[in-house]
Coordinates of C-alpha atoms in Angstrom, one line a residue:
X1 CA -19.8 60.4 -18.1
X2 CA -21.6 63.5 -16.8
X3 CA -21.5 64.0 -13.0
X4 CA -24.8 62.9 -11.5
X5 CA -26.1 61.6 -14.8
X6 CA -28.1 58.3 -15.0
X7 CA -26.6 55.5 -17.0
X8 CA -28.1 52.0 -17.4
X9 CA -25.9 48.9 -16.9
X10 CA -25.9 48.5 -20.7
X11 CA -24.6 52.1 -21.2
X12 CA -21.8 51.6 -18.6
X13 CA -20.8 48.3 -20.3
X14 CA -20.7 49.9 -23.8
X15 CA -18.7 52.9 -22.6
X16 CA -16.2 50.8 -20.7
X17 CA -15.7 48.3 -23.5
X18 CA -15.2 51.2 -26.0
X19 CA -12.4 52.5 -23.8
X20 CA -10.7 49.2 -23.0
X21 CA -12.3 46.4 -25.0
X22 CA -9.6 43.8 -24.3
X23 CA -10.7 43.6 -20.6
X24 CA -14.1 42.3 -21.6
X25 CA -13.2 40.1 -24.5
X26 CA -13.7 36.5 -23.6
X27 CA -11.0 34.3 -25.0
X28 CA -12.2 31.4 -27.2
X29 CA -10.8 28.0 -27.7
X30 CA -11.8 25.0 -29.8
X31 CA -10.8 21.6 -28.6
X32 CA -10.6 18.6 -31.0
X33 CA -9.6 15.0 -31.0
X34 CA -11.4 11.6 -31.1
X35 CA -11.6 8.1 -32.1
X36 CA -10.5 6.6 -28.8
X37 CA -10.8 7.7 -25.1
X38 CA -7.1 8.5 -25.2
X39 CA -7.7 11.2 -27.7
X40 CA -10.3 12.8 -25.4
X41 CA -9.3 12.4 -21.7
X42 CA -6.4 15.0 -21.9
X43 CA -8.9 17.5 -23.3
X44 CA -11.2 16.7 -20.4
X45 CA -8.3 17.3 -18.0
X46 CA -7.9 20.8 -19.4
X47 CA -11.6 21.8 -18.9
X48 CA -11.5 22.9 -15.3
X49 CA -8.5 25.2 -15.9
X50 CA -10.0 26.6 -19.1
X51 CA -13.3 27.3 -17.3
X52 CA -11.6 28.9 -14.3
X53 CA -9.8 31.3 -16.7
X54 CA -13.0 32.3 -18.4
X55 CA -12.5 30.7 -21.8
X56 CA -15.5 30.1 -24.1
X57 CA -15.0 26.5 -25.1
X58 CA -16.3 24.5 -28.1
X59 CA -15.4 21.0 -29.1
X60 CA -15.3 19.6 -32.7
X61 CA -15.3 15.8 -33.0
X62 CA -16.9 13.2 -35.2
X63 CA -20.6 12.7 -35.6
X64 CA -20.9 9.7 -33.3
X65 CA -17.4 8.9 -31.9
X66 CA -16.7 8.1 -28.2
X67 CA -15.7 11.8 -27.8
X68 CA -19.3 12.9 -28.4
X69 CA -20.7 11.2 -25.3
X70 CA -17.7 12.2 -23.1
X71 CA -17.7 15.8 -24.0
X72 CA -21.5 16.3 -23.9
X73 CA -21.4 14.6 -20.5
X74 CA -19.0 17.3 -19.4
X75 CA -21.5 20.0 -20.5
X76 CA -19.3 21.4 -23.3
X77 CA -20.9 22.5 -26.7
X78 CA -20.2 19.9 -29.2
X79 CA -20.2 19.9 -33.0
X80 CA -19.7 16.8 -35.2
X81 CA -18.1 16.7 -38.5
X82 CA -17.5 14.1 -41.2
X83 CA -14.4 12.0 -40.5
X84 CA -12.5 9.5 -42.6
X85 CA -9.7 7.2 -41.5
X86 CA -6.3 7.6 -43.2
X87 CA -4.8 4.2 -43.7
X88 CA -1.4 2.9 -44.7
X89 CA -2.8 -0.4 -45.9
X90 CA -5.3 -1.4 -48.6
X91 CA -9.0 -1.2 -47.7
X92 CA -12.0 -0.6 -49.9
X93 CA -12.9 2.4 -47.7
X94 CA -9.7 4.1 -48.9
X95 CA -11.7 5.1 -52.0
X96 CA -14.5 6.8 -50.1
X97 CA -12.8 8.2 -46.9
X98 CA -10.9 11.0 -48.7
X99 CA -14.3 12.5 -49.7
X100 CA -15.4 12.3 -46.0
X101 CA -12.2 14.2 -45.0
X102 CA -12.9 16.9 -47.7
X103 CA -16.5 17.2 -46.3
X104 CA -15.1 17.4 -42.8
X105 CA -12.7 20.1 -43.8
X106 CA -15.6 22.2 -45.3
X107 CA -17.6 21.7 -42.1
X108 CA -14.7 22.6 -39.9
X109 CA -14.1 25.8 -41.8
X110 CA -17.7 26.8 -41.4
X111 CA -17.6 26.1 -37.6
X112 CA -14.3 28.0 -37.1
X113 CA -15.7 31.0 -39.1
X114 CA -18.8 30.9 -36.8
X115 CA -16.9 30.6 -33.5
X116 CA -13.8 32.6 -34.4
X117 CA -11.5 31.0 -31.7
X118 CA -8.3 32.5 -30.6
X119 CA -6.5 29.1 -30.4
X120 CA -7.1 25.4 -31.2
X121 CA -5.9 22.5 -29.0
X122 CA -5.8 19.2 -30.8
X123 CA -5.3 15.8 -29.1
X124 CA -5.1 13.9 -32.4
X125 CA -7.1 11.2 -34.1
X126 CA -8.3 11.4 -37.7
X127 CA -11.2 13.8 -36.9
X128 CA -8.6 16.4 -35.8
X129 CA -7.0 16.7 -39.3
X130 CA -9.8 18.7 -41.0
X131 CA -10.0 21.0 -38.0
X132 CA -6.2 21.7 -37.9
X133 CA -6.1 22.3 -41.6
X134 CA -9.1 24.6 -41.4
X135 CA -7.4 26.5 -38.6
X136 CA -4.4 27.0 -40.8
X137 CA -6.7 28.6 -43.5
X138 CA -7.9 31.1 -40.9
X139 CA -4.4 31.6 -39.4
X140 CA -5.6 30.4 -36.0
X141 CA -2.7 29.1 -33.9
X142 CA -3.0 25.4 -33.2
X143 CA -1.3 23.5 -30.3
X144 CA -1.1 19.7 -30.9
X145 CA -0.5 17.0 -28.3
X146 CA 1.2 13.7 -29.3
X147 CA 0.8 11.0 -26.7
X148 CA 2.9 8.2 -28.1
X149 CA 6.7 7.9 -28.6
X150 CA 6.4 8.5 -32.4
X151 CA 3.8 10.7 -34.0
X152 CA 0.8 8.9 -35.5
X153 CA -0.3 9.5 -39.1
X154 CA -3.0 12.1 -38.2
X155 CA -0.5 14.2 -36.2
X156 CA 2.2 13.8 -38.9
X157 CA -0.2 15.5 -41.3
X158 CA -1.1 18.2 -38.8
X159 CA 2.4 19.1 -37.5
X160 CA 3.3 21.4 -40.4
X161 CA 0.2 23.5 -39.6
X162 CA 0.9 23.6 -35.8
X163 CA 2.4 26.4 -33.7
X164 CA 3.6 24.0 -31.0
X165 CA 3.6 20.3 -30.6
X166 CA 3.5 18.9 -27.0
X167 CA 4.8 15.4 -26.2
X168 CA 5.1 12.9 -23.4
X169 CA 8.5 11.4 -23.9
X170 CA 12.0 12.9 -24.2
X171 CA 12.6 10.5 -27.1
X172 CA 9.8 12.0 -29.1
X173 CA 11.6 15.4 -29.4
X174 CA 13.8 13.9 -32.1
X175 CA 10.8 13.3 -34.4
X176 CA 9.4 16.9 -34.1
X177 CA 10.5 20.2 -35.5
X178 CA 12.9 21.7 -32.9
X179 CA 11.2 25.1 -32.9
X180 CA 7.8 23.6 -32.2
X181 CA 8.5 20.7 -29.8
X182 CA 7.6 21.1 -26.1
X183 CA 8.0 18.3 -23.6
X184 CA 4.9 18.6 -21.4
X185 CA 3.7 15.1 -20.3
X186 CA 0.0 14.3 -20.6
X187 CA -2.7 16.5 -19.0
X188 CA -4.2 14.5 -16.1
X189 CA -7.7 14.8 -14.8
X190 CA -7.6 16.8 -11.6
X191 CA -10.0 14.6 -9.8
X192 CA -7.8 11.5 -10.4
X193 CA -5.3 13.1 -8.0
X194 CA -7.8 13.5 -5.3
X195 CA -8.4 9.8 -4.3
X196 CA -8.8 8.6 -0.8
X197 CA -7.4 5.2 0.3
X198 CA -10.0 4.5 2.9
X199 CA -12.8 5.3 0.5
X200 CA -11.2 2.9 -1.9
X201 CA -10.9 0.1 0.7
X202 CA -14.6 0.6 1.7
X203 CA -15.7 0.6 -2.0
X204 CA -13.9 -2.7 -2.7
X205 CA -14.3 -4.4 0.7
X206 CA -10.6 -5.1 0.8
X207 CA -8.4 -4.9 3.9
X208 CA -5.5 -2.6 4.8
X209 CA -3.7 -5.6 6.2
X210 CA -2.4 -6.9 2.8
X211 CA -0.8 -5.0 -0.2
X212 CA -3.1 -4.3 -3.1
X213 CA -2.4 -4.9 -6.8
X214 CA -4.6 -2.9 -9.2
X215 CA -4.9 -4.5 -12.7
X216 CA -6.0 -2.4 -15.6
X217 CA -6.5 -3.8 -19.1
X218 CA -7.8 -0.6 -20.8
X219 CA -11.4 0.3 -21.6
X220 CA -11.9 -2.9 -23.7
X221 CA -9.9 -5.1 -21.3
X222 CA -6.9 -7.2 -22.2
X223 CA -7.6 -10.9 -22.5
X224 CA -3.9 -12.0 -22.2
X225 CA -3.5 -9.9 -19.0
X226 CA -6.8 -11.0 -17.6
X227 CA -6.0 -14.7 -18.1
X228 CA -2.5 -14.4 -16.7
X229 CA -3.7 -12.7 -13.5
X230 CA -6.5 -15.2 -12.9
X231 CA -4.2 -18.2 -13.5
X232 CA -1.9 -16.8 -10.8
X233 CA -4.6 -16.0 -8.3
X234 CA -4.1 -19.0 -6.0
X235 CA -0.5 -18.0 -5.4
X236 CA -1.0 -14.3 -5.6
X237 CA -3.7 -14.1 -3.0
X238 CA -1.5 -15.6 -0.4
X239 CA 0.4 -12.3 -0.1
X240 CA -1.6 -9.7 -2.1
X241 CA -5.1 -8.6 -2.8
X242 CA -6.3 -7.8 -6.3
X243 CA -8.5 -5.0 -7.8
X244 CA -9.1 -6.2 -11.4
X245 CA -10.7 -3.9 -13.9
X246 CA -11.1 -6.4 -16.7
X247 CA -13.1 -4.7 -19.4
X248 CA -16.7 -5.0 -20.7
X249 CA -17.8 -8.6 -21.1
X250 CA -14.7 -10.1 -19.3
X251 CA -16.1 -10.8 -15.8
X252 CA -15.4 -14.3 -14.5
X253 CA -18.5 -15.4 -12.6
X254 CA -16.7 -18.2 -10.9
X255 CA -14.5 -15.8 -9.1
X256 CA -17.2 -13.6 -7.7
X257 CA -16.9 -13.5 -3.9
X258 CA -13.4 -14.8 -3.9
X259 CA -11.7 -13.4 -0.7
X260 CA -9.1 -10.7 -1.6
X261 CA -10.2 -10.4 -5.2
X262 CA -12.7 -8.0 -6.7
X263 CA -13.4 -7.5 -10.4
X264 CA -15.2 -4.7 -12.4
X265 CA -15.9 -4.3 -16.0
X266 CA -15.4 -0.6 -15.8
X267 CA -15.0 2.0 -13.0
X268 CA -15.7 5.7 -13.5
X269 CA -15.9 8.2 -10.6
X270 CA -14.6 5.8 -7.9
X271 CA -11.4 5.1 -10.0
X272 CA -9.4 7.7 -8.1
X273 CA -10.1 6.0 -4.8
X274 CA -9.1 2.6 -6.2
X275 CA -5.8 4.1 -7.4
X276 CA -5.3 5.6 -3.9
X277 CA -5.9 2.1 -2.3
X278 CA -3.5 0.4 -4.7
X279 CA 0.2 -0.3 -3.7
X280 CA 1.3 -1.3 -7.2
X281 CA -0.4 -1.2 -10.6
X282 CA -0.4 -3.7 -13.5
X283 CA -1.3 -2.1 -16.8
X284 CA -1.1 -2.0 -20.5
X285 CA 1.2 0.8 -21.8
X286 CA -1.1 3.2 -23.5
X287 CA 0.4 6.7 -23.2
X288 CA -2.4 8.3 -21.2
X289 CA -2.7 5.4 -18.8
X290 CA 1.0 5.3 -17.9
X291 CA 1.1 9.1 -17.6
X292 CA -1.7 8.9 -15.1
X293 CA 0.3 6.2 -13.2
X294 CA 3.3 8.5 -13.2
X295 CA 1.3 11.4 -11.9
X296 CA 0.0 9.2 -9.1
X297 CA 3.5 7.9 -8.3
X298 CA 2.4 4.3 -8.4
X299 CA 5.0 1.6 -8.8
X300 CA 3.9 -0.4 -11.8
X301 CA 4.4 -3.4 -14.2
X302 CA 3.7 -2.6 -17.8
X303 CA 2.6 -5.3 -20.3
X304 CA 2.6 -3.5 -23.6
X305 CA 0.3 -4.5 -26.5
X306 CA 2.4 -6.7 -28.8
X307 CA 3.8 -5.4 -32.1
X308 CA 1.6 -8.0 -33.9
X309 CA -1.5 -6.3 -32.6
X310 CA -0.4 -2.6 -32.9
X311 CA 2.1 -0.3 -34.5
X312 CA 4.4 -1.0 -31.6
X313 CA 3.8 2.3 -29.8
X314 CA 3.0 0.7 -26.4
X315 CA 6.3 -1.2 -26.5
X316 CA 8.2 2.1 -27.1
X317 CA 6.2 3.8 -24.4
X318 CA 6.9 1.1 -21.9
X319 CA 10.7 1.0 -22.7
X320 CA 10.9 4.7 -22.1
X321 CA 9.3 4.4 -18.7
X322 CA 11.6 1.5 -17.9
X323 CA 14.7 3.5 -19.0
X324 CA 13.6 6.4 -16.7
X325 CA 13.2 4.0 -13.8
X326 CA 9.4 4.4 -13.5
X327 CA 8.3 0.9 -14.5
X328 CA 9.0 -2.8 -14.7
X329 CA 8.3 -4.1 -18.2
X330 CA 7.1 -7.6 -19.2
X331 CA 6.6 -8.3 -22.9
X332 CA 3.3 -10.0 -23.6
X333 CA 5.1 -12.9 -25.4
X334 CA 7.0 -13.6 -22.2
X335 CA 4.1 -13.6 -19.7
X336 CA 3.8 -16.8 -17.7
X337 CA 2.7 -17.4 -14.1
X338 CA 6.3 -17.4 -13.0
X339 CA 7.5 -14.3 -14.9
X340 CA 4.4 -12.3 -13.9
X341 CA 4.8 -13.3 -10.2
X342 CA 8.5 -12.4 -10.3
X343 CA 7.8 -9.0 -11.8
X344 CA 5.1 -8.3 -9.2
X345 CA 7.4 -9.4 -6.3
X346 CA 10.4 -7.3 -7.7
X347 CA 8.2 -4.2 -8.2
X348 CA 6.6 -4.4 -4.8
X349 CA 9.9 -5.1 -2.9
X350 CA 11.6 -2.2 -4.8
X351 CA 8.6 0.2 -4.7
X352 CA 10.5 3.0 -3.0
X353 CA 13.1 3.1 -5.8
X354 CA 10.3 3.5 -8.4
X355 CA 8.6 6.2 -6.4
X356 CA 11.8 8.1 -6.0
X357 CA 12.5 8.0 -9.7
X358 CA 8.9 9.3 -10.5
X359 CA 9.3 12.0 -7.9
X360 CA 12.2 13.4 -9.9
X361 CA 10.2 13.6 -13.1
X362 CA 9.4 17.0 -14.6
X363 CA 6.3 15.7 -16.3
X364 CA 3.8 15.7 -13.5
X365 CA 2.2 19.1 -14.1
X366 CA 1.3 19.0 -17.8
X367 CA -1.9 20.9 -17.3
X368 CA -0.1 24.0 -16.1
X369 CA 2.5 23.8 -19.0
X370 CA -0.2 23.3 -21.7
X371 CA -2.3 26.1 -20.2
X372 CA 0.7 28.4 -20.4
X373 CA 1.1 27.6 -24.1
X374 CA -2.7 28.1 -24.7
X375 CA -2.7 31.5 -22.9
X376 CA 0.4 32.7 -24.7
X377 CA -1.3 32.2 -28.1
X378 CA -4.8 33.4 -27.0
X379 CA -3.3 36.6 -25.6
X380 CA -1.4 37.2 -28.8
X381 CA -4.7 37.0 -30.6
X382 CA -6.3 39.3 -28.0
X383 CA -4.2 42.2 -29.2
X384 CA -5.6 41.8 -32.7
X385 CA -9.3 41.9 -31.6

């Protein structure tokens, strides 16, 4: 710099970055995960914090999975790769899917070579496997998040390549390498915590005079839960009101306009306000859903998906929450009008006890914990740029 000399903005930037390049280096992260909404929503929850801290963000998912629509809707650059499902049972696709995985690995390597991220955050699902393995090839640190009590097959394959493995449940720590395991809880979308009860009441047309039960069956609904709630309505509506999110194709036209009962196939942006209006929640026991309920401090009844219809992870999730005093658990096989009503009554009458237990939980600020891990590895990489 010569005193009084003229320098363009480009000259100044080049001189400054040559003196202290790390100040101007934008940290880069690749997010991955897909197959179900549960493998995407925690990634979405991290986006505001990543953007506020100036990360360059890219997402790698499958060609046409649910994650593509969700991530592109959030305005994040998205790349699809080939993805094959890894199965423990016989299926004719077991012969072709390994080739899809190999193709996905080659595509993931090309994308990581192009973007040169400092760190990878993987939420799991089979599409994440080629990405995590490609990251290992380039020695890019990967942070994995496992939602369920026990790691799924995709994450089991990825864990040896990971720097850290985040989890939701204390019981999960025993299944993870001690030097990698971090109990974080699940990242929760910031906007979900900003609901307004009055807005929720106005949206539903319900009254503040009676307590409200919010029923959530998941994005596809839960026929067993839907049927049990509707069979109980004549008795239930004497004391309570019901917000019923029943899943696509599961509306009951005969109940439209029933006083004290509202039903929706799916709720997006107003969901936070419906949660704020609810006094208790009746839900399946998917890991992300129950972690949202925990963060919102909502007393709840969990009806986990039966072992006959799943690998049993929801049962384990629900039992963990019951053990910690967060939830009442009712097995699907034991659901009747009487048992369901008793569970609702018990949970509502003891709601303060459930709220107090949830208040003591250390798992309500997962975004900050995960962001700390991401920053620690991204900054390590910064020193090598």
